[in-house]
Short mmCIF file of C-alpha atoms in Angstrom, two decimals:
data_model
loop_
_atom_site.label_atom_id
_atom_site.label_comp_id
_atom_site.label_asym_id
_atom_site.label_seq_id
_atom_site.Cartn_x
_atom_site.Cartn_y
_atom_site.Cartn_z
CA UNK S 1 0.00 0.00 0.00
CA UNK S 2 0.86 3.62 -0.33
CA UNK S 3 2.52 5.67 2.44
CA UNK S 4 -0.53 8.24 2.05
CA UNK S 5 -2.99 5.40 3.32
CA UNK S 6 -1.10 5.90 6.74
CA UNK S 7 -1.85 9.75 6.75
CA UNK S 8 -4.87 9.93 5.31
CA UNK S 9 -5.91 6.88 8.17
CA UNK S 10 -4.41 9.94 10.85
CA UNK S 11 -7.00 12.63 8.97
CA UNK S 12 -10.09 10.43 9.23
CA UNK S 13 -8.85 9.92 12.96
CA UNK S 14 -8.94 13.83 13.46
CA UNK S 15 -12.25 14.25 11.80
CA UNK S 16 -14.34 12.61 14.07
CA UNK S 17 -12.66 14.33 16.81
CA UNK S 18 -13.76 17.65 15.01
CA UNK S 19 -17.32 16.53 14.03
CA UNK S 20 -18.35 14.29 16.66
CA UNK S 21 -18.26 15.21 20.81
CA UNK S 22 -19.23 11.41 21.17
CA UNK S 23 -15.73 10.01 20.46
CA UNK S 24 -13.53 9.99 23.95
CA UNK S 25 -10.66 8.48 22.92
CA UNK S 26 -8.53 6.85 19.97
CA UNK S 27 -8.82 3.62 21.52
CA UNK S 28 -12.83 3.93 21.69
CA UNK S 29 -12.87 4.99 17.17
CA UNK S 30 -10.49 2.50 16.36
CA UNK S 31 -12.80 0.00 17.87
CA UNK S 32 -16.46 1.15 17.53
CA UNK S 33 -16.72 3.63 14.69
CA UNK S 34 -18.16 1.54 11.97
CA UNK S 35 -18.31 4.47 9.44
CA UNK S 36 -14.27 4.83 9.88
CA UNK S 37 -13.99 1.29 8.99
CA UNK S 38 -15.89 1.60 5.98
CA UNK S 39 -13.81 4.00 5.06
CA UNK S 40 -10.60 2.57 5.41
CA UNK S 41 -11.77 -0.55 4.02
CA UNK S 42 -13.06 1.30 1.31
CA UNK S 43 -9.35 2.71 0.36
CA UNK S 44 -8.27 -0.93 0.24
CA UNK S 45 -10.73 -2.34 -1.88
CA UNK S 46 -10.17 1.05 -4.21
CA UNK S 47 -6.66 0.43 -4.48
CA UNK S 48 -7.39 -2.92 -5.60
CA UNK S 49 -10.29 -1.62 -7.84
CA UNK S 50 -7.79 0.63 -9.34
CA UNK S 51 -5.24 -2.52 -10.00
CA UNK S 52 -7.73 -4.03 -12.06
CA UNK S 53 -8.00 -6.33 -9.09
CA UNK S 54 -11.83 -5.79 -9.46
CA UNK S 55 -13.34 -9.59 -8.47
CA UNK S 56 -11.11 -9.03 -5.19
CA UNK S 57 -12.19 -5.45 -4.52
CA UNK S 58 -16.36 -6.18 -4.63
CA UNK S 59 -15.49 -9.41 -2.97
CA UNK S 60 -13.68 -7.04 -0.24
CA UNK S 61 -16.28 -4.33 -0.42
CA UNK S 62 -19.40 -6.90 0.11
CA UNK S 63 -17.23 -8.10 3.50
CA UNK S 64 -17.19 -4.65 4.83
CA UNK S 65 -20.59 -3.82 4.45
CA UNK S 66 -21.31 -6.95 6.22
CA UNK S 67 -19.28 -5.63 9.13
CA UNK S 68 -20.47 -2.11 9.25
CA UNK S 69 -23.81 -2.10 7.25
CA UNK S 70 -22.20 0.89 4.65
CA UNK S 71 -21.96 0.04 0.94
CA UNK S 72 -19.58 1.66 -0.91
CA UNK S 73 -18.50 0.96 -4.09
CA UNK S 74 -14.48 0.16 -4.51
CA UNK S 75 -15.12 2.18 -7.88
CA UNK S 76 -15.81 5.40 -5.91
CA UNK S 77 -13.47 8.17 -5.57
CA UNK S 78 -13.22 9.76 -1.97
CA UNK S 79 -11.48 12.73 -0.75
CA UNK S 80 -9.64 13.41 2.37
CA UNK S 81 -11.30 13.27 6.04
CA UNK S 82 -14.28 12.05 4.73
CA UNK S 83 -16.33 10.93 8.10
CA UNK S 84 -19.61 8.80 8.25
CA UNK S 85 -21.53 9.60 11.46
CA UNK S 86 -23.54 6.21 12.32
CA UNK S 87 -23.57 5.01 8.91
CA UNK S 88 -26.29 2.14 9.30
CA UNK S 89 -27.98 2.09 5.50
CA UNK S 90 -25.26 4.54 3.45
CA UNK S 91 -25.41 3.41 -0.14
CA UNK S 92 -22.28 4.91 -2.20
CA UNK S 93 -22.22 3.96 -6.37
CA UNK S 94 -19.31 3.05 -8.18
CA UNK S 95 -19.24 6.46 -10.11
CA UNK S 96 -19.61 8.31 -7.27
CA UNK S 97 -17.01 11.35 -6.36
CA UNK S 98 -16.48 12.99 -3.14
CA UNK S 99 -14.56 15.67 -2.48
CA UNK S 100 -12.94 16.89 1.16
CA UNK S 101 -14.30 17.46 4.38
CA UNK S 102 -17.67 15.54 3.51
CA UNK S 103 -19.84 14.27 6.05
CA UNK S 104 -22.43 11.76 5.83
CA UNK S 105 -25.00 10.88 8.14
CA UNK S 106 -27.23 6.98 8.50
CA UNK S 107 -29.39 6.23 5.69
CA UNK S 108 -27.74 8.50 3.18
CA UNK S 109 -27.76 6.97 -0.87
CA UNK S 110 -25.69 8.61 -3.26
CA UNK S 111 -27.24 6.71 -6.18
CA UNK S 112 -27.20 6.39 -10.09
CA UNK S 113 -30.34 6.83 -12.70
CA UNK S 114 -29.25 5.39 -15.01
CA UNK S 115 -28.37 2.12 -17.05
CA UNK S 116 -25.95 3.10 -19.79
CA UNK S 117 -21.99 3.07 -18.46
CA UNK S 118 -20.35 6.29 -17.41
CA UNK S 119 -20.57 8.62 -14.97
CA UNK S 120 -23.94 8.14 -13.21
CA UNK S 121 -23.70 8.77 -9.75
CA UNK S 122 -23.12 12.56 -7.80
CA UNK S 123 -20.08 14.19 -7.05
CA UNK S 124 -19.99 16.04 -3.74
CA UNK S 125 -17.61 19.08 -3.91
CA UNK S 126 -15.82 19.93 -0.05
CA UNK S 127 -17.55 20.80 3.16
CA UNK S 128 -21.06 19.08 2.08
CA UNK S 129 -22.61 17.36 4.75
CA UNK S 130 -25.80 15.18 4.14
CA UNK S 131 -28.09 14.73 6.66
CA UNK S 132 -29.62 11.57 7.47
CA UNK S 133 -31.99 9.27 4.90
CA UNK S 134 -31.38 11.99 2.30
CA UNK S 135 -31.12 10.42 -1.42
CA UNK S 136 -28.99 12.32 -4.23
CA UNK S 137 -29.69 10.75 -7.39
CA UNK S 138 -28.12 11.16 -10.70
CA UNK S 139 -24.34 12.45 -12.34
CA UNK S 140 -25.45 15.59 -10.64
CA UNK S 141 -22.82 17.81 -8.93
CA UNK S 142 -23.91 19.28 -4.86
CA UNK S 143 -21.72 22.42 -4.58
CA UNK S 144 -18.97 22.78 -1.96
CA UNK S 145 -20.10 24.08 1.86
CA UNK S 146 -23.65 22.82 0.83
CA UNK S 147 -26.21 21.35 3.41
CA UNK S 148 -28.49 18.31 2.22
CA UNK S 149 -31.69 18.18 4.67
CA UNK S 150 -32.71 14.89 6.83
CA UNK S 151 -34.72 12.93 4.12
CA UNK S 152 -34.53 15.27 1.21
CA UNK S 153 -34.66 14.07 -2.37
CA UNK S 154 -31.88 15.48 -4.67
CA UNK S 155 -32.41 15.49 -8.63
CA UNK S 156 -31.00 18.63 -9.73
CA UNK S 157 -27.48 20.17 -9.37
CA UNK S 158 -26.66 22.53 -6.35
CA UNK S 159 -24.92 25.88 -6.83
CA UNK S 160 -22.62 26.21 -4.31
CA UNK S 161 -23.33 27.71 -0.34
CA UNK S 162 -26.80 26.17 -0.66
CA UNK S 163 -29.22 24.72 1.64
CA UNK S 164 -31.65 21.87 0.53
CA UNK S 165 -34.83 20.44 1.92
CA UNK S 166 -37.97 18.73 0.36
CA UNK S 167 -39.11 16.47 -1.92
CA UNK S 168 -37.68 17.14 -4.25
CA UNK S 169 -35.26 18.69 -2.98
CA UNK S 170 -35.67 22.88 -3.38
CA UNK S 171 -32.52 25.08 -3.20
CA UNK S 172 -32.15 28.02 -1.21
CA UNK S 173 -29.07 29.75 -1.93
CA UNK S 174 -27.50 31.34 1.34
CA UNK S 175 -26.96 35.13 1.80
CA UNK S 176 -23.78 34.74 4.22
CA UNK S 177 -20.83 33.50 3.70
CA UNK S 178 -19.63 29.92 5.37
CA UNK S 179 -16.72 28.88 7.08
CA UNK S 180 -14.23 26.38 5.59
CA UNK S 181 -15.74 23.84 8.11
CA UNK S 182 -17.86 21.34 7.71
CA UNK S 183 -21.85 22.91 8.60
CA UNK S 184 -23.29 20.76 11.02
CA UNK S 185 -26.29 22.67 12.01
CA UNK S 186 -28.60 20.12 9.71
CA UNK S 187 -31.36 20.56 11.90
CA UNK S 188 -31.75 24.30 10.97
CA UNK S 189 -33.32 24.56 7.54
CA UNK S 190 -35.94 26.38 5.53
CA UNK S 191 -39.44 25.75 5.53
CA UNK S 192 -39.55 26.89 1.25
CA UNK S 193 -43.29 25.57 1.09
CA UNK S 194 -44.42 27.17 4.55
CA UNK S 195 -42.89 30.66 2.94
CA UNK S 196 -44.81 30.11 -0.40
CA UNK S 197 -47.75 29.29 0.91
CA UNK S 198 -47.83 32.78 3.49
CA UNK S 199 -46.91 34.56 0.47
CA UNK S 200 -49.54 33.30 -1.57
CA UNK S 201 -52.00 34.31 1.20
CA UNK S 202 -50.71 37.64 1.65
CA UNK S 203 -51.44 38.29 -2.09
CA UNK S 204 -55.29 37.12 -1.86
CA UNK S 205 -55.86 39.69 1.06
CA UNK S 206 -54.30 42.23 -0.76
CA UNK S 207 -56.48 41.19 -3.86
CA UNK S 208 -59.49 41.00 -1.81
CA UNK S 209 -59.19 44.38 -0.58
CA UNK S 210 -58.62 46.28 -3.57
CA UNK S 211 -61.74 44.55 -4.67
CA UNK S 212 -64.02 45.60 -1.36
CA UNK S 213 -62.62 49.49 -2.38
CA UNK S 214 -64.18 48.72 -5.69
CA UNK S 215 -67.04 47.00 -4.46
CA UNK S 216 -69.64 49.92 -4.16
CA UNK S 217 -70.51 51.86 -7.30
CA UNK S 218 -73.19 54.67 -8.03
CA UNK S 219 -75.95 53.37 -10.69
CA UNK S 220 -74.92 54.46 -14.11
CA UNK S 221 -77.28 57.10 -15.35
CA UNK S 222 -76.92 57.92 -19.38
CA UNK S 223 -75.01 56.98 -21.86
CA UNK S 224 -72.29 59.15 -21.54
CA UNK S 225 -71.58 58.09 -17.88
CA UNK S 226 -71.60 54.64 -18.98
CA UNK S 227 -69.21 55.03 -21.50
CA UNK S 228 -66.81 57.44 -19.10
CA UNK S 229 -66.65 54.41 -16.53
CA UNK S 230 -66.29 52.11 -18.95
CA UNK S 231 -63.27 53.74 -20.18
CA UNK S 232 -62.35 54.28 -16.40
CA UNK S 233 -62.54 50.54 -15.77
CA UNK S 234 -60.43 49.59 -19.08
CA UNK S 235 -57.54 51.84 -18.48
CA UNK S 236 -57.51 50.43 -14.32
CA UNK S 237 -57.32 46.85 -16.10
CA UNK S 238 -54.54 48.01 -19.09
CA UNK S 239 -52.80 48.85 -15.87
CA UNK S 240 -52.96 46.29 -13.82
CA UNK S 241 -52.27 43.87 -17.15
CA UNK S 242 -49.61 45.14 -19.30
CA UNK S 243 -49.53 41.72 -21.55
CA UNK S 244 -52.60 43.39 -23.22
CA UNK S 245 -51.57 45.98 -26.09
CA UNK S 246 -52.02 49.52 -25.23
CA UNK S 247 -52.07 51.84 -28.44
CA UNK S 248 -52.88 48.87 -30.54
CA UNK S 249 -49.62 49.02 -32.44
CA UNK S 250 -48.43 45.57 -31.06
CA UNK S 251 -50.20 42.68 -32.10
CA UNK S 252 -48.30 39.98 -29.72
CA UNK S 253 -49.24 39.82 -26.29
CA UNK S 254 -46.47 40.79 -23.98
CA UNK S 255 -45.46 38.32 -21.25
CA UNK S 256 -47.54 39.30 -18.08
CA UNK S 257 -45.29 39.00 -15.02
CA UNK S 258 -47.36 38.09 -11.80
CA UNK S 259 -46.32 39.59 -8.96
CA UNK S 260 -46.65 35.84 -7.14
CA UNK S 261 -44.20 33.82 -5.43
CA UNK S 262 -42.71 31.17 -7.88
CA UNK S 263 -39.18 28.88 -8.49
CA UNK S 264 -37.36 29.64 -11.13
CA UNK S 265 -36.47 27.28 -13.75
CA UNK S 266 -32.94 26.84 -13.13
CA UNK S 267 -35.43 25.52 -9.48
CA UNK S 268 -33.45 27.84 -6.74
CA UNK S 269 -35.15 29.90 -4.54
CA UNK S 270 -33.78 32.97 -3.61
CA UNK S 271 -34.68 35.15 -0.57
CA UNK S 272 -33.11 34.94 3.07
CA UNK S 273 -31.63 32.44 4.56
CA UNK S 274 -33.59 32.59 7.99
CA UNK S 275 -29.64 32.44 9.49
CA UNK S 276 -29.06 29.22 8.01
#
């Protein structure tokens, strides 16, 4: 084996000193941190993997995740101080990339779409953490110093500095910059439906006054007055709908922004990030 394997075995060592206040002593994760010995076992059965020592590698990669209950492929491609907190149920795919500083909580599935060969799994840049029974499917790419919500369902790339909850999973980009260190805080995140939702009912009050100050009119007496409110009423709804052609000299329809809440189609959500 390489000399690296020794110092990158001292690095996932240090990281669950940093990311979990369970772990006493050296003694107590060399002996009952199942997610560190899927990882290490994991750089074995890659290096083998990576030899073209493939029936050996799954053969080694199906014995660890009888010992630990964590699958990961020998064909995936982990970073540095990568650190699986519990780790019951984690599903990694061969295709699969992660990046530094990644942490991965029980029930987590990084998983693949598709059926053709290739890249088909995610790639997780550094400082994501996943929270626990979230599913990222797809070759889709989760930005570094992103935060994956408990149980969320991931089908769409993640800018980077994002926060994700839902099914599926909605993006909410973050106004403040993060540290370098892995986020842990999964248990604060966005309620993106909740906010939509009082939005949309802030709009129908406001609708449904403007239409009580409307709601009592004179009776119309002659033809002139008729007309004159007429035109009154057509120039309030020109107005209030721009999509309809004013001087007549456009024929198309304009597009007719509503002032409603809506995602975007690139499906982020913008707006604050409620400290998150």
């Amino acid at each position: 084996m390489e000399i690296p394997f020794f110092s990158k075995m001292r690095d996932d060592i240090r990281s669950v000193y940093e990311r979990d206040p369970a772990a006493r002593s050296t003694l107590e994760i060399l002996s009952s941190y199942p997610g560190l010995h899927a990882i290490w076992g994991h750089r074995i059965t890659h290096w083998l993997w990576k030899h073209n020592l493939k029936l050996f590698a799954r053969w080694g990669s199906h014995v660890f995740r009888f010992l630990t209950g964590i699958e990961i492929h020998p064909g995936a491609t982990i970073g540095r101080r990568f650190f699986i907190d519990h780790g019951m149920g984690v599903v990694i795919g061969e295709t699969a990339e992660i990046g530094e500083n990644v942490t991965l909580y029980h029930g987590v599935t990084l998983g693949g779409t598709s059926l053709e060969k290739g890249k088909r799994h995610p790639t997780l840049e550094d400082n994501v953490v996943v929270g626990a029974g979230a599913k990222i499917l797809g070759a889709i790419t989760v930005g570094a110093g992103s935060r994956i919500g408990a149980n969320a369902v991931v089908v769409k790339p993640v800018p980077p500095n994002s926060v994700v909850v839902g099914v599926p999973g909605q993006v909410m980009l973050r106004n403040k910059p993060q540290s370098a260190a892995p986020d842990l805080n999964h248990n604060i995140l966005p309620d993106a439906i909740g906010n939509t939702v009082a939005a949309l009912i802030e709009r129908v009050e406001q609708l449904e006054a403007a239409l009580k100050e409307r709601e009592y009119r004179p009776p119309l007496v002659g033809s002139s007055d008729r007309l004159e409110r007429l035109e009154t009423d057509l120039r309030v709804h020109l107005y209030e709908h721009p999509h309809v052609p004013v001087n007549g000299k456009n024929g198309s329809a304009e597009r007719h922004e509503h002032h409603l809440p809506h995602q975007v189609s690139e499906g982020v959500w913008n707006g604050e990030d409620f400290a998150i």
